[in-house]
């Protein structure tokens, strides 16, 4: 099946710094990718839809200036958490649809800890 | 708008017993439905999916689910639980034409007792 990777798998940063998370589709092209966040013992909440070559679409309540998304190529989307604060600590997961398989393929997730 | 409701945040069964995890969905269009499993600090693994073919869907690790349109349900079952089945399970719905935007249920934690 299709593979989606994320980098880094874990990151610890100081409050006020910015952190970039990469999501790559390794063996297929994805014009759309999705970013989710998951707090401990909770479900995945869709943050935004990343669109190749155009602006991302953010879900209600998600600050687009705080969570910058860039989908620069058909295999790469990046999520930058700007001026991170402890409340941004979470598990961030990306996914990409593989149309032929009628499903999403999920990355392994990135654990962000903001001190 | 689509939504998913998983009944029971925690389910506990004995090893060898039947596993039943409940999921009801709401969708204005024929949905795609999925069950995923998540182990601690890991990503999601697809167990099975319904995409309008057979209503009884068989997945990996002995799991299966039945799509019942009249009940708007997609419950997950496994005849005999194994200790390794202990994990978090998520039911999810996707809009066929919406670029596979996927909405997740709140999740059900499955505990398996020896």
CSV table of C-alpha atoms in Angstrom, one decimal:
chain,number,residue,atom,x,y,z
A,1,UNK,CA,0.0,0.0,0.0
A,2,UNK,CA,0.9,3.7,-0.2
A,3,UNK,CA,3.3,5.0,2.3
A,4,UNK,CA,3.2,8.4,4.1
A,5,UNK,CA,6.2,9.5,6.2
A,6,UNK,CA,6.5,12.3,8.7
A,7,UNK,CA,9.6,14.0,10.0
A,8,UNK,CA,10.5,14.4,12.8
A,9,UNK,CA,8.9,11.7,14.8
A,10,UNK,CA,9.5,13.6,18.0
A,11,UNK,CA,10.5,17.2,18.7
A,12,UNK,CA,11.0,19.1,21.9
A,13,UNK,CA,11.2,22.9,21.7
A,14,UNK,CA,11.2,25.9,23.9
A,15,UNK,CA,8.2,28.1,24.2
A,16,UNK,CA,8.2,30.9,21.6
A,17,UNK,CA,10.1,29.0,19.0
A,18,UNK,CA,8.8,27.7,15.7
A,19,UNK,CA,8.7,24.0,14.7
A,20,UNK,CA,8.3,22.6,11.2
A,21,UNK,CA,6.8,19.1,10.6
A,22,UNK,CA,7.1,17.5,7.2
A,23,UNK,CA,4.7,15.1,5.6
A,24,UNK,CA,5.7,13.1,2.5
A,25,UNK,CA,3.9,10.7,0.2
A,26,UNK,CA,6.6,8.3,-0.7
A,27,UNK,CA,5.2,6.3,-3.6
A,28,UNK,CA,2.3,8.4,-4.9
A,29,UNK,CA,1.4,11.9,-5.6
A,30,UNK,CA,-1.0,13.8,-3.4
A,31,UNK,CA,-2.6,17.1,-4.5
A,32,UNK,CA,-4.4,17.1,-1.1
A,33,UNK,CA,-3.1,16.3,2.3
A,34,UNK,CA,-4.7,16.6,5.7
A,35,UNK,CA,-3.3,17.6,9.0
A,36,UNK,CA,-4.8,16.4,12.3
A,37,UNK,CA,-3.9,16.9,15.9
A,38,UNK,CA,-4.6,14.5,18.7
A,39,UNK,CA,-4.4,15.3,22.4
A,40,UNK,CA,-3.7,12.5,24.9
A,41,UNK,CA,-6.6,10.0,25.1
A,42,UNK,CA,-8.6,11.9,22.6
A,43,UNK,CA,-9.6,11.5,19.0
A,44,UNK,CA,-8.0,13.0,15.9
A,45,UNK,CA,-9.3,16.5,15.1
A,46,UNK,CA,-8.9,17.7,11.6
A,47,UNK,CA,-7.0,21.0,11.5
A,48,UNK,CA,-6.7,21.8,7.8
A,49,UNK,CA,-6.6,20.6,4.3
A,50,UNK,CA,-3.4,21.2,2.5
A,51,UNK,CA,-3.7,21.9,-1.2
A,52,UNK,CA,-0.8,21.7,-3.6
A,53,UNK,CA,-0.2,25.0,-5.3
A,54,UNK,CA,-2.8,26.9,-3.4
A,55,UNK,CA,-3.8,28.0,0.1
A,56,UNK,CA,-4.7,25.6,2.8
A,57,UNK,CA,-8.2,25.3,4.0
A,58,UNK,CA,-8.5,25.6,7.8
A,59,UNK,CA,-11.2,24.1,10.0
A,60,UNK,CA,-13.2,26.4,12.2
A,61,UNK,CA,-11.3,27.4,15.3
A,62,UNK,CA,-7.8,26.7,13.9
A,63,UNK,CA,-5.6,29.7,13.7
A,64,UNK,CA,-4.1,29.9,10.3
A,65,UNK,CA,-1.4,32.3,11.3
A,66,UNK,CA,-0.3,30.0,14.1
A,67,UNK,CA,-0.3,26.8,12.0
A,68,UNK,CA,1.3,27.6,8.7
A,69,UNK,CA,0.8,25.0,6.0
A,70,UNK,CA,2.8,24.9,2.7
A,71,UNK,CA,2.1,22.3,0.1
A,72,UNK,CA,5.0,23.0,-2.3
A,73,UNK,CA,5.0,19.8,-4.3
A,74,UNK,CA,2.9,16.8,-5.1
A,75,UNK,CA,4.7,14.8,-2.4
A,76,UNK,CA,5.4,17.2,0.4
A,77,UNK,CA,3.3,19.2,2.8
A,78,UNK,CA,4.7,21.1,5.8
A,79,UNK,CA,3.1,22.3,9.0
A,80,UNK,CA,4.9,25.0,10.9
A,81,UNK,CA,3.8,25.7,14.4
A,82,UNK,CA,4.8,29.3,15.0
A,83,UNK,CA,5.6,30.8,18.4
A,84,UNK,CA,4.9,27.5,20.0
A,85,UNK,CA,3.4,27.4,23.5
A,86,UNK,CA,3.0,24.5,25.9
A,87,UNK,CA,-0.7,24.2,25.0
A,88,UNK,CA,0.4,23.3,21.4
A,89,UNK,CA,2.0,20.1,22.7
A,90,UNK,CA,0.2,17.3,20.9
A,91,UNK,CA,0.5,14.5,18.5
A,92,UNK,CA,0.3,15.8,14.9
A,93,UNK,CA,-0.7,13.3,12.2
A,94,UNK,CA,-0.9,13.9,8.4
A,95,UNK,CA,-2.7,11.9,5.8
A,96,UNK,CA,-3.0,11.8,2.1
A,97,UNK,CA,-5.7,10.2,0.0
A,98,UNK,CA,-4.8,7.6,-2.6
A,99,UNK,CA,-7.7,7.9,-5.0
A,100,UNK,CA,-7.4,4.5,-6.5
A,101,UNK,CA,-7.6,2.9,-3.0
A,102,UNK,CA,-10.5,5.0,-1.8
A,103,UNK,CA,-8.9,5.7,1.5
A,104,UNK,CA,-6.5,7.9,3.4
A,105,UNK,CA,-3.0,6.8,4.2
A,106,UNK,CA,-1.7,8.2,7.5
A,107,UNK,CA,1.7,9.2,8.5
A,108,UNK,CA,3.2,7.7,11.8
A,109,UNK,CA,2.7,11.0,13.6
A,110,UNK,CA,4.9,13.6,15.2
A,111,UNK,CA,5.0,14.1,19.0
A,112,UNK,CA,5.5,17.8,19.8
A,113,UNK,CA,6.4,18.8,23.3
A,114,UNK,CA,6.8,22.5,24.0
A,115,UNK,CA,8.6,23.3,27.3
B,1,UNK,CA,-22.2,17.5,7.5
B,2,UNK,CA,-20.8,14.2,8.5
B,3,UNK,CA,-20.3,12.8,12.0
B,4,UNK,CA,-19.5,9.7,13.8
B,5,UNK,CA,-20.6,8.5,17.2
B,6,UNK,CA,-18.9,5.7,19.0
B,7,UNK,CA,-20.8,4.3,21.8
B,8,UNK,CA,-18.7,3.5,24.8
B,9,UNK,CA,-15.3,5.1,25.4
B,10,UNK,CA,-14.1,2.0,27.1
B,11,UNK,CA,-14.9,-1.7,26.4
B,12,UNK,CA,-13.5,-4.5,28.4
B,13,UNK,CA,-13.7,-8.2,27.3
B,14,UNK,CA,-12.1,-11.4,28.4
B,15,UNK,CA,-9.6,-13.1,26.2
B,16,UNK,CA,-11.4,-15.4,23.8
B,17,UNK,CA,-14.7,-13.5,24.1
B,18,UNK,CA,-16.6,-11.6,21.4
B,19,UNK,CA,-15.5,-8.1,20.7
B,20,UNK,CA,-18.2,-5.6,19.7
B,21,UNK,CA,-17.4,-1.9,19.2
B,22,UNK,CA,-20.3,0.3,18.1
B,23,UNK,CA,-20.3,3.0,15.6
B,24,UNK,CA,-23.1,5.1,14.2
B,25,UNK,CA,-22.7,7.6,11.4
B,26,UNK,CA,-24.5,10.6,10.0
B,27,UNK,CA,-24.0,11.6,6.4
B,28,UNK,CA,-26.0,13.4,3.7
B,29,UNK,CA,-24.4,11.4,1.0
B,30,UNK,CA,-23.5,7.7,0.7
B,31,UNK,CA,-20.4,7.4,2.9
B,32,UNK,CA,-17.2,5.7,3.0
B,33,UNK,CA,-16.7,4.1,6.4
B,34,UNK,CA,-13.5,3.0,8.1
B,35,UNK,CA,-12.2,1.4,11.3
B,36,UNK,CA,-8.7,2.2,12.4
B,37,UNK,CA,-6.6,0.9,15.3
B,38,UNK,CA,-4.0,2.9,17.1
B,39,UNK,CA,-1.4,1.6,19.6
B,40,UNK,CA,0.2,3.9,22.1
B,41,UNK,CA,2.3,6.6,20.5
B,42,UNK,CA,1.8,5.3,17.1
B,43,UNK,CA,-0.1,6.3,14.0
B,44,UNK,CA,-3.3,4.8,12.6
B,45,UNK,CA,-3.6,1.4,11.0
B,46,UNK,CA,-6.5,0.6,8.8
B,47,UNK,CA,-8.5,-2.4,9.9
B,48,UNK,CA,-11.1,-2.4,7.2
B,49,UNK,CA,-13.2,-0.1,5.0
B,50,UNK,CA,-16.6,0.1,3.4
B,51,UNK,CA,-16.8,1.6,0.0
B,52,UNK,CA,-20.3,0.5,-1.3
B,53,UNK,CA,-19.4,-3.0,-2.2
B,54,UNK,CA,-20.3,-5.9,0.1
B,55,UNK,CA,-22.1,-4.7,3.3
B,56,UNK,CA,-20.1,-7.2,5.4
B,57,UNK,CA,-16.5,-6.2,5.3
B,58,UNK,CA,-13.7,-8.4,6.5
B,59,UNK,CA,-10.5,-6.8,7.7
B,60,UNK,CA,-7.2,-7.7,9.1
B,61,UNK,CA,-6.5,-9.5,12.4
B,62,UNK,CA,-9.9,-11.3,12.2
B,63,UNK,CA,-12.0,-8.2,12.5
B,64,UNK,CA,-15.1,-7.5,10.4
B,65,UNK,CA,-17.9,-4.9,10.3
B,66,UNK,CA,-21.3,-4.8,8.8
B,67,UNK,CA,-22.7,-1.7,7.1
B,68,UNK,CA,-26.4,-1.3,7.9
B,69,UNK,CA,-27.9,1.7,6.1
B,70,UNK,CA,-31.3,1.4,7.9
B,71,UNK,CA,-29.6,1.7,11.3
B,72,UNK,CA,-26.8,4.0,10.1
B,73,UNK,CA,-24.4,1.7,11.8
B,74,UNK,CA,-21.0,0.2,11.1
B,75,UNK,CA,-20.2,-1.9,14.2
B,76,UNK,CA,-16.9,-3.7,14.5
B,77,UNK,CA,-16.7,-7.3,15.7
B,78,UNK,CA,-14.2,-10.0,16.3
B,79,UNK,CA,-15.3,-13.5,17.4
B,80,UNK,CA,-12.5,-14.1,19.8
B,81,UNK,CA,-10.4,-11.4,21.5
B,82,UNK,CA,-6.7,-11.7,21.9
B,83,UNK,CA,-4.5,-9.8,24.3
B,84,UNK,CA,-2.8,-8.1,21.4
B,85,UNK,CA,-6.1,-6.5,20.4
B,86,UNK,CA,-5.9,-4.1,23.3
B,87,UNK,CA,-5.7,-0.7,21.7
B,88,UNK,CA,-7.7,2.4,20.8
B,89,UNK,CA,-10.2,2.0,17.9
B,90,UNK,CA,-11.5,4.7,15.8
B,91,UNK,CA,-14.5,4.7,13.5
B,92,UNK,CA,-14.3,7.2,10.7
B,93,UNK,CA,-16.5,8.5,7.8
B,94,UNK,CA,-15.4,10.1,4.6
B,95,UNK,CA,-17.3,12.1,2.0
B,96,UNK,CA,-17.0,10.3,-1.3
B,97,UNK,CA,-16.7,13.4,-3.3
B,98,UNK,CA,-15.0,15.6,-0.8
B,99,UNK,CA,-11.4,14.8,-1.4
B,100,UNK,CA,-11.5,12.1,1.3
B,101,UNK,CA,-11.8,14.5,4.2
B,102,UNK,CA,-12.2,12.1,7.0
B,103,UNK,CA,-14.0,12.7,10.3
B,104,UNK,CA,-13.2,10.5,13.3
B,105,UNK,CA,-15.3,9.3,16.2
B,106,UNK,CA,-14.1,9.9,19.7
B,107,UNK,CA,-12.6,6.4,19.9
B,108,UNK,CA,-13.1,3.3,22.0
B,109,UNK,CA,-10.4,1.9,24.2
B,110,UNK,CA,-10.5,-1.9,24.2
B,111,UNK,CA,-9.2,-3.7,27.2
B,112,UNK,CA,-8.6,-7.5,27.1
B,113,UNK,CA,-8.5,-9.4,30.3
B,114,UNK,CA,-6.5,-12.6,30.7
